[in-house]
Amino acid sequence: MKLSGGVEWALHCCVVLSQAESPVPTARLAELHGVSKTYLAKHLQSLARAGLVHPTEGRDGGYVLTRAPEAITVLDVVQAVDGTEPAFRCTEIRRQGVLAAPPEQCRSACGIAKVMAGAEQAWRASLSGVTIADLGATTDLAVLKHILATSTT
């Protein structure tokens, strides 16, 4: 499965937001990760449309998670950024060319479509089994909290 770079950025931002005690501005999130503020803002908006983060306005505005990090899965973030469409789309190539099969032989999925669907299900199940809290547990949270508490942008 090929994912956009925005998925990685969004996941890192969600981990940061899971440790923040107040909203974190887009500029600060971009600075923390050394990424483009403009491009990151696009992905934060995708997370907001999916209901995973909430933008706050004002002098202390920024983004906050909308629910506990234990309740947001990696799959939630992937789907917010890259969409919910399956990675493999069967085009029924077996109905084309010299080897074309008649329509009555194509009423059920072929072996290739079945294998790809199974892989997609396994991939989605794996991602839905990991939460932002789980990812946070793999991060040096003490350093992250210190950085969030001692600096402003």
Short mmCIF file of N, CA and C in Angstrom, two decimals:
data_model
loop_
_atom_site.label_atom_id
_atom_site.label_comp_id
_atom_site.label_asym_id
_atom_site.label_seq_id
_atom_site.Cartn_x
_atom_site.Cartn_y
_atom_site.Cartn_z
N MET A 1 0.84 -1.17 0.00
CA MET A 1 0.00 0.00 0.00
C MET A 1 0.89 1.24 0.00
N LYS A 2 0.60 2.14 -0.87
CA LYS A 2 1.37 3.37 -0.92
C LYS A 2 0.53 4.50 -0.31
N LEU A 3 1.11 5.15 0.68
CA LEU A 3 0.43 6.24 1.36
C LEU A 3 1.12 7.55 1.03
N SER A 4 0.36 8.63 1.09
CA SER A 4 0.96 9.94 0.86
C SER A 4 1.83 10.35 2.05
N GLY A 5 2.75 11.27 1.81
CA GLY A 5 3.58 11.79 2.88
C GLY A 5 2.76 12.49 3.95
N GLY A 6 1.59 12.98 3.55
CA GLY A 6 0.72 13.66 4.50
C GLY A 6 0.25 12.77 5.64
N VAL A 7 0.17 11.48 5.39
CA VAL A 7 -0.24 10.54 6.45
C VAL A 7 0.78 10.56 7.57
N GLU A 8 2.06 10.49 7.21
CA GLU A 8 3.11 10.51 8.22
C GLU A 8 3.06 11.81 9.01
N TRP A 9 2.93 12.92 8.31
CA TRP A 9 2.88 14.22 8.98
C TRP A 9 1.69 14.30 9.93
N ALA A 10 0.54 13.84 9.46
CA ALA A 10 -0.67 13.90 10.27
C ALA A 10 -0.54 13.01 11.52
N LEU A 11 0.05 11.85 11.36
CA LEU A 11 0.23 10.96 12.52
C LEU A 11 1.16 11.60 13.55
N HIS A 12 2.26 12.17 13.10
CA HIS A 12 3.18 12.83 14.03
C HIS A 12 2.47 14.00 14.74
N CYS A 13 1.68 14.75 14.00
CA CYS A 13 0.96 15.86 14.62
C CYS A 13 -0.04 15.37 15.66
N CYS A 14 -0.72 14.28 15.37
CA CYS A 14 -1.67 13.73 16.34
C CYS A 14 -0.97 13.29 17.62
N VAL A 15 0.22 12.71 17.48
CA VAL A 15 0.99 12.31 18.67
C VAL A 15 1.34 13.56 19.48
N VAL A 16 1.79 14.62 18.82
CA VAL A 16 2.11 15.87 19.53
C VAL A 16 0.87 16.41 20.22
N LEU A 17 -0.24 16.46 19.49
CA LEU A 17 -1.48 17.00 20.08
C LEU A 17 -1.95 16.16 21.26
N SER A 18 -1.63 14.87 21.24
CA SER A 18 -2.05 14.00 22.35
C SER A 18 -1.33 14.36 23.65
N GLN A 19 -0.21 15.07 23.54
CA GLN A 19 0.57 15.43 24.72
C GLN A 19 0.46 16.90 25.09
N ALA A 20 -0.16 17.68 24.24
CA ALA A 20 -0.26 19.12 24.48
C ALA A 20 -1.35 19.44 25.50
N GLU A 21 -1.07 20.40 26.33
CA GLU A 21 -2.05 20.82 27.34
C GLU A 21 -2.92 21.97 26.84
N SER A 22 -2.58 22.51 25.68
CA SER A 22 -3.36 23.59 25.07
C SER A 22 -3.26 23.45 23.56
N PRO A 23 -4.08 24.19 22.82
CA PRO A 23 -4.02 24.08 21.36
C PRO A 23 -2.62 24.38 20.82
N VAL A 24 -2.23 23.65 19.78
CA VAL A 24 -0.91 23.85 19.17
C VAL A 24 -1.14 24.45 17.78
N PRO A 25 -0.56 25.64 17.52
CA PRO A 25 -0.73 26.28 16.22
C PRO A 25 -0.06 25.48 15.09
N THR A 26 -0.59 25.63 13.90
CA THR A 26 -0.03 24.97 12.72
C THR A 26 1.45 25.30 12.56
N ALA A 27 1.79 26.58 12.75
CA ALA A 27 3.19 26.99 12.59
C ALA A 27 4.09 26.24 13.56
N ARG A 28 3.62 26.01 14.77
CA ARG A 28 4.43 25.30 15.77
C ARG A 28 4.58 23.84 15.39
N LEU A 29 3.50 23.22 14.93
CA LEU A 29 3.57 21.82 14.50
C LEU A 29 4.54 21.68 13.33
N ALA A 30 4.48 22.62 12.40
CA ALA A 30 5.39 22.58 11.24
C ALA A 30 6.83 22.76 11.69
N GLU A 31 7.06 23.67 12.63
CA GLU A 31 8.41 23.90 13.14
C GLU A 31 8.95 22.66 13.86
N LEU A 32 8.13 22.04 14.68
CA LEU A 32 8.56 20.85 15.42
C LEU A 32 9.02 19.73 14.50
N HIS A 33 8.39 19.62 13.35
CA HIS A 33 8.69 18.52 12.44
C HIS A 33 9.52 18.95 11.23
N GLY A 34 9.81 20.24 11.11
CA GLY A 34 10.61 20.70 9.99
C GLY A 34 9.93 20.49 8.64
N VAL A 35 8.63 20.75 8.61
CA VAL A 35 7.86 20.57 7.38
C VAL A 35 7.18 21.87 6.98
N SER A 36 6.66 21.91 5.79
CA SER A 36 5.99 23.08 5.26
C SER A 36 4.69 23.39 6.01
N LYS A 37 4.56 24.60 6.50
CA LYS A 37 3.34 25.01 7.21
C LYS A 37 2.12 24.93 6.30
N THR A 38 2.27 25.37 5.06
CA THR A 38 1.15 25.38 4.12
C THR A 38 0.66 23.97 3.82
N TYR A 39 1.60 23.06 3.54
CA TYR A 39 1.23 21.69 3.23
C TYR A 39 0.64 21.00 4.46
N LEU A 40 1.23 21.26 5.62
CA LEU A 40 0.73 20.67 6.86
C LEU A 40 -0.68 21.16 7.16
N ALA A 41 -0.95 22.44 6.92
CA ALA A 41 -2.27 23.00 7.17
C ALA A 41 -3.35 22.26 6.38
N LYS A 42 -3.02 21.88 5.17
CA LYS A 42 -3.96 21.12 4.33
C LYS A 42 -4.34 19.79 5.01
N HIS A 43 -3.35 19.13 5.58
CA HIS A 43 -3.62 17.84 6.23
C HIS A 43 -4.33 18.01 7.57
N LEU A 44 -4.02 19.07 8.27
CA LEU A 44 -4.74 19.35 9.51
C LEU A 44 -6.21 19.64 9.21
N GLN A 45 -6.48 20.30 8.10
CA GLN A 45 -7.86 20.54 7.70
C GLN A 45 -8.57 19.23 7.37
N SER A 46 -7.86 18.31 6.75
CA SER A 46 -8.44 16.98 6.48
C SER A 46 -8.78 16.27 7.79
N LEU A 47 -7.88 16.36 8.77
CA LEU A 47 -8.14 15.76 10.09
C LEU A 47 -9.35 16.42 10.75
N ALA A 48 -9.48 17.73 10.57
CA ALA A 48 -10.62 18.46 11.15
C ALA A 48 -11.93 18.03 10.47
N ARG A 49 -11.92 17.92 9.15
CA ARG A 49 -13.12 17.48 8.43
C ARG A 49 -13.54 16.09 8.85
N ALA A 50 -12.57 15.25 9.19
CA ALA A 50 -12.86 13.88 9.64
C ALA A 50 -13.27 13.84 11.12
N GLY A 51 -13.20 14.97 11.80
CA GLY A 51 -13.59 15.02 13.21
C GLY A 51 -12.54 14.52 14.17
N LEU A 52 -11.29 14.45 13.73
CA LEU A 52 -10.22 13.96 14.61
C LEU A 52 -9.55 15.07 15.39
N VAL A 53 -9.49 16.26 14.81
CA VAL A 53 -8.94 17.43 15.49
C VAL A 53 -9.94 18.57 15.36
N HIS A 54 -9.76 19.56 16.22
CA HIS A 54 -10.64 20.73 16.19
C HIS A 54 -9.77 21.98 16.20
N PRO A 55 -10.00 22.88 15.24
CA PRO A 55 -9.24 24.13 15.27
C PRO A 55 -9.85 25.10 16.28
N THR A 56 -9.00 25.81 16.98
CA THR A 56 -9.47 26.84 17.90
C THR A 56 -8.92 28.18 17.41
N GLU A 57 -9.67 29.23 17.63
CA GLU A 57 -9.27 30.55 17.14
C GLU A 57 -8.75 31.40 18.28
N GLY A 58 -8.25 32.55 17.91
CA GLY A 58 -7.78 33.51 18.91
C GLY A 58 -6.28 33.49 19.07
N ARG A 59 -5.84 34.30 20.01
CA ARG A 59 -4.41 34.46 20.26
C ARG A 59 -3.74 33.12 20.60
N ASP A 60 -4.42 32.29 21.33
CA ASP A 60 -3.87 30.99 21.71
C ASP A 60 -4.45 29.87 20.86
N GLY A 61 -4.85 30.20 19.64
CA GLY A 61 -5.48 29.23 18.76
C GLY A 61 -4.52 28.18 18.24
N GLY A 62 -5.09 27.14 17.73
CA GLY A 62 -4.32 26.03 17.19
C GLY A 62 -5.23 24.83 17.03
N TYR A 63 -4.67 23.67 17.16
CA TYR A 63 -5.44 22.43 17.03
C TYR A 63 -5.38 21.61 18.30
N VAL A 64 -6.49 20.92 18.57
CA VAL A 64 -6.59 19.97 19.67
C VAL A 64 -7.24 18.70 19.14
N LEU A 65 -6.94 17.57 19.77
CA LEU A 65 -7.63 16.33 19.42
C LEU A 65 -9.08 16.43 19.88
N THR A 66 -9.99 15.81 19.16
CA THR A 66 -11.40 15.85 19.54
C THR A 66 -11.79 14.73 20.49
N ARG A 67 -10.94 13.74 20.60
CA ARG A 67 -11.21 12.65 21.55
C ARG A 67 -9.89 12.12 22.08
N ALA A 68 -10.00 11.23 23.02
CA ALA A 68 -8.80 10.68 23.66
C ALA A 68 -7.92 9.98 22.64
N PRO A 69 -6.59 10.05 22.82
CA PRO A 69 -5.67 9.40 21.88
C PRO A 69 -5.91 7.89 21.77
N GLU A 70 -6.48 7.29 22.81
CA GLU A 70 -6.80 5.86 22.80
C GLU A 70 -7.98 5.57 21.86
N ALA A 71 -8.72 6.60 21.49
CA ALA A 71 -9.91 6.43 20.66
C ALA A 71 -9.69 6.84 19.20
N ILE A 72 -8.47 7.19 18.85
CA ILE A 72 -8.14 7.55 17.46
C ILE A 72 -7.14 6.53 16.94
N THR A 73 -7.52 5.82 15.88
CA THR A 73 -6.64 4.80 15.32
C THR A 73 -5.81 5.36 14.17
N VAL A 74 -4.76 4.63 13.86
CA VAL A 74 -3.94 4.99 12.70
C VAL A 74 -4.81 4.95 11.44
N LEU A 75 -5.71 3.97 11.36
CA LEU A 75 -6.60 3.90 10.19
C LEU A 75 -7.47 5.15 10.09
N ASP A 76 -7.94 5.67 11.21
CA ASP A 76 -8.73 6.91 11.19
C ASP A 76 -7.94 8.03 10.51
N VAL A 77 -6.68 8.16 10.86
CA VAL A 77 -5.83 9.22 10.30
C VAL A 77 -5.54 8.95 8.83
N VAL A 78 -5.23 7.72 8.48
CA VAL A 78 -4.97 7.37 7.08
C VAL A 78 -6.18 7.72 6.22
N GLN A 79 -7.36 7.34 6.68
CA GLN A 79 -8.56 7.60 5.89
C GLN A 79 -8.89 9.09 5.84
N ALA A 80 -8.59 9.83 6.89
CA ALA A 80 -8.83 11.27 6.87
C ALA A 80 -7.96 11.95 5.83
N VAL A 81 -6.71 11.51 5.71
CA VAL A 81 -5.76 12.16 4.81
C VAL A 81 -5.84 11.61 3.39
N ASP A 82 -5.87 10.30 3.25
CA ASP A 82 -5.80 9.68 1.91
C ASP A 82 -7.13 9.16 1.40
N GLY A 83 -8.19 9.21 2.20
CA GLY A 83 -9.49 8.74 1.76
C GLY A 83 -9.76 7.29 2.12
N THR A 84 -10.96 6.88 1.81
CA THR A 84 -11.40 5.54 2.20
C THR A 84 -11.45 4.54 1.05
N GLU A 85 -11.09 4.98 -0.14
CA GLU A 85 -11.13 4.09 -1.30
C GLU A 85 -10.14 2.94 -1.11
N PRO A 86 -10.50 1.75 -1.59
CA PRO A 86 -9.56 0.63 -1.50
C PRO A 86 -8.32 0.88 -2.37
N ALA A 87 -7.23 0.28 -1.99
CA ALA A 87 -5.98 0.44 -2.74
C ALA A 87 -6.04 -0.27 -4.09
N PHE A 88 -6.74 -1.39 -4.16
CA PHE A 88 -6.86 -2.17 -5.39
C PHE A 88 -8.27 -2.05 -5.92
N ARG A 89 -8.36 -1.75 -7.20
CA ARG A 89 -9.67 -1.68 -7.86
C ARG A 89 -9.66 -2.67 -9.03
N CYS A 90 -10.48 -3.68 -8.94
CA CYS A 90 -10.58 -4.68 -10.00
C CYS A 90 -11.25 -4.04 -11.22
N THR A 91 -10.63 -4.15 -12.37
CA THR A 91 -11.20 -3.60 -13.61
C THR A 91 -11.72 -4.71 -14.52
N GLU A 92 -11.78 -5.92 -14.01
CA GLU A 92 -12.26 -7.08 -14.77
C GLU A 92 -11.51 -7.26 -16.08
N ILE A 93 -10.18 -7.20 -15.98
CA ILE A 93 -9.33 -7.40 -17.16
C ILE A 93 -9.55 -8.78 -17.77
N ARG A 94 -10.06 -9.70 -16.98
CA ARG A 94 -10.27 -11.06 -17.49
C ARG A 94 -11.35 -11.10 -18.57
N ARG A 95 -12.08 -10.02 -18.76
CA ARG A 95 -13.10 -9.93 -19.82
C ARG A 95 -12.53 -9.34 -21.11
N GLN A 96 -11.25 -9.04 -21.13
CA GLN A 96 -10.64 -8.36 -22.28
C GLN A 96 -9.61 -9.23 -22.97
N GLY A 97 -9.29 -8.86 -24.19
CA GLY A 97 -8.20 -9.49 -24.93
C GLY A 97 -8.51 -10.89 -25.42
N VAL A 98 -7.47 -11.54 -25.88
CA VAL A 98 -7.58 -12.88 -26.45
C VAL A 98 -8.07 -13.89 -25.41
N LEU A 99 -7.70 -13.68 -24.16
CA LEU A 99 -8.10 -14.61 -23.09
C LEU A 99 -9.44 -14.24 -22.45
N ALA A 100 -10.22 -13.36 -23.08
CA ALA A 100 -11.46 -12.87 -22.49
C ALA A 100 -12.39 -14.01 -22.08
N ALA A 101 -12.89 -13.88 -20.85
CA ALA A 101 -13.85 -14.85 -20.34
C ALA A 101 -15.26 -14.29 -20.55
N PRO A 102 -16.23 -15.14 -20.82
CA PRO A 102 -17.59 -14.66 -21.00
C PRO A 102 -18.15 -14.12 -19.67
N PRO A 103 -19.08 -13.18 -19.74
CA PRO A 103 -19.63 -12.56 -18.52
C PRO A 103 -20.13 -13.56 -17.48
N GLU A 104 -20.71 -14.68 -17.91
CA GLU A 104 -21.25 -15.65 -16.95
C GLU A 104 -20.15 -16.29 -16.10
N GLN A 105 -18.89 -16.27 -16.59
CA GLN A 105 -17.78 -16.82 -15.81
C GLN A 105 -17.19 -15.76 -14.87
N CYS A 106 -17.71 -14.56 -14.93
CA CYS A 106 -17.15 -13.46 -14.13
C CYS A 106 -18.15 -12.95 -13.10
N ARG A 107 -19.01 -13.81 -12.63
CA ARG A 107 -20.02 -13.40 -11.65
C ARG A 107 -19.46 -13.27 -10.24
N SER A 108 -18.37 -13.94 -9.97
CA SER A 108 -17.72 -13.81 -8.66
C SER A 108 -16.29 -13.31 -8.87
N ALA A 109 -15.72 -12.82 -7.81
CA ALA A 109 -14.36 -12.27 -7.89
C ALA A 109 -13.36 -13.36 -8.27
N CYS A 110 -12.39 -12.97 -9.08
CA CYS A 110 -11.34 -13.91 -9.46
C CYS A 110 -10.34 -14.05 -8.31
N GLY A 111 -9.42 -14.98 -8.46
CA GLY A 111 -8.42 -15.21 -7.42
C GLY A 111 -7.59 -13.98 -7.11
N ILE A 112 -7.25 -13.19 -8.13
CA ILE A 112 -6.46 -11.99 -7.90
C ILE A 112 -7.23 -10.98 -7.06
N ALA A 113 -8.49 -10.75 -7.42
CA ALA A 113 -9.31 -9.79 -6.66
C ALA A 113 -9.50 -10.27 -5.22
N LYS A 114 -9.66 -11.57 -5.02
CA LYS A 114 -9.83 -12.11 -3.67
C LYS A 114 -8.58 -11.92 -2.83
N VAL A 115 -7.42 -12.19 -3.41
CA VAL A 115 -6.15 -12.01 -2.69
C VAL A 115 -5.96 -10.55 -2.31
N MET A 116 -6.22 -9.66 -3.26
CA MET A 116 -6.03 -8.23 -2.99
C MET A 116 -7.02 -7.73 -1.94
N ALA A 117 -8.25 -8.20 -1.98
CA ALA A 117 -9.24 -7.82 -0.97
C ALA A 117 -8.83 -8.32 0.41
N GLY A 118 -8.30 -9.53 0.47
CA GLY A 118 -7.83 -10.07 1.74
C GLY A 118 -6.67 -9.27 2.31
N ALA A 119 -5.75 -8.88 1.42
CA ALA A 119 -4.62 -8.05 1.86
C ALA A 119 -5.10 -6.70 2.38
N GLU A 120 -6.05 -6.12 1.69
CA GLU A 120 -6.62 -4.83 2.12
C GLU A 120 -7.27 -4.96 3.50
N GLN A 121 -8.04 -6.02 3.69
CA GLN A 121 -8.68 -6.24 4.99
C GLN A 121 -7.65 -6.41 6.10
N ALA A 122 -6.60 -7.16 5.84
CA ALA A 122 -5.55 -7.37 6.85
C ALA A 122 -4.84 -6.07 7.18
N TRP A 123 -4.55 -5.29 6.16
CA TRP A 123 -3.87 -4.00 6.33
C TRP A 123 -4.74 -3.05 7.17
N ARG A 124 -6.02 -2.96 6.81
CA ARG A 124 -6.92 -2.07 7.56
C ARG A 124 -7.10 -2.56 9.01
N ALA A 125 -7.19 -3.86 9.19
CA ALA A 125 -7.33 -4.40 10.55
C ALA A 125 -6.09 -4.08 11.37
N SER A 126 -4.92 -4.20 10.77
CA SER A 126 -3.68 -3.88 11.48
C SER A 126 -3.66 -2.41 11.90
N LEU A 127 -3.99 -1.51 10.98
CA LEU A 127 -3.97 -0.08 11.29
C LEU A 127 -5.05 0.31 12.28
N SER A 128 -6.17 -0.38 12.26
CA SER A 128 -7.23 -0.05 13.21
C SER A 128 -6.92 -0.58 14.61
N GLY A 129 -5.91 -1.43 14.72
CA GLY A 129 -5.52 -1.97 16.01
C GLY A 129 -4.45 -1.15 16.72
N VAL A 130 -4.03 -0.04 16.11
CA VAL A 130 -3.00 0.82 16.71
C VAL A 130 -3.59 2.21 16.88
N THR A 131 -3.44 2.77 18.07
CA THR A 131 -3.99 4.09 18.36
C THR A 131 -2.90 5.15 18.45
N ILE A 132 -3.34 6.39 18.49
CA ILE A 132 -2.41 7.49 18.69
C ILE A 132 -1.71 7.33 20.05
N ALA A 133 -2.43 6.84 21.03
CA ALA A 133 -1.81 6.59 22.34
C ALA A 133 -0.70 5.54 22.22
N ASP A 134 -0.95 4.50 21.42
CA ASP A 134 0.09 3.48 21.21
C ASP A 134 1.33 4.10 20.57
N LEU A 135 1.12 4.96 19.57
CA LEU A 135 2.26 5.62 18.93
C LEU A 135 2.97 6.54 19.90
N GLY A 136 2.20 7.22 20.74
CA GLY A 136 2.80 8.10 21.75
C GLY A 136 3.69 7.33 22.71
N ALA A 137 3.33 6.09 22.96
CA ALA A 137 4.13 5.26 23.87
C ALA A 137 5.50 4.94 23.28
N THR A 138 5.68 5.14 21.98
CA THR A 138 6.97 4.88 21.34
C THR A 138 7.80 6.16 21.20
N THR A 139 7.29 7.26 21.73
CA THR A 139 7.95 8.56 21.62
C THR A 139 8.49 8.98 22.97
N ASP A 140 9.55 9.76 22.98
CA ASP A 140 10.07 10.30 24.24
C ASP A 140 9.14 11.43 24.67
N LEU A 141 8.10 11.07 25.40
CA LEU A 141 7.06 12.03 25.75
C LEU A 141 7.55 13.10 26.72
N ALA A 142 8.51 12.78 27.55
CA ALA A 142 9.03 13.78 28.49
C ALA A 142 9.67 14.93 27.72
N VAL A 143 10.45 14.60 26.71
CA VAL A 143 11.09 15.64 25.90
C VAL A 143 10.03 16.43 25.14
N LEU A 144 9.07 15.74 24.56
CA LEU A 144 8.01 16.40 23.81
C LEU A 144 7.22 17.35 24.70
N LYS A 145 6.83 16.91 25.88
CA LYS A 145 6.09 17.77 26.80
C LYS A 145 6.91 18.99 27.21
N HIS A 146 8.19 18.78 27.43
CA HIS A 146 9.07 19.90 27.79
C HIS A 146 9.13 20.93 26.66
N ILE A 147 9.29 20.45 25.44
CA ILE A 147 9.36 21.35 24.29
C ILE A 147 8.05 22.12 24.13
N LEU A 148 6.93 21.44 24.27
CA LEU A 148 5.63 22.10 24.16
C LEU A 148 5.40 23.13 25.27
N ALA A 149 5.90 22.83 26.44
CA ALA A 149 5.68 23.72 27.59
C ALA A 149 6.60 24.93 27.60
N THR A 150 7.77 24.82 26.98
CA THR A 150 8.76 25.89 27.11
C THR A 150 8.92 26.77 25.89
N SER A 151 8.22 26.49 24.81
CA SER A 151 8.42 27.32 23.64
C SER A 151 7.10 27.72 23.03
N THR A 152 7.12 28.83 22.33
CA THR A 152 5.94 29.34 21.66
C THR A 152 6.31 29.81 20.27
N THR A 153 5.31 29.82 19.39
CA THR A 153 5.51 30.33 18.05
C THR A 153 4.42 31.31 17.73
#
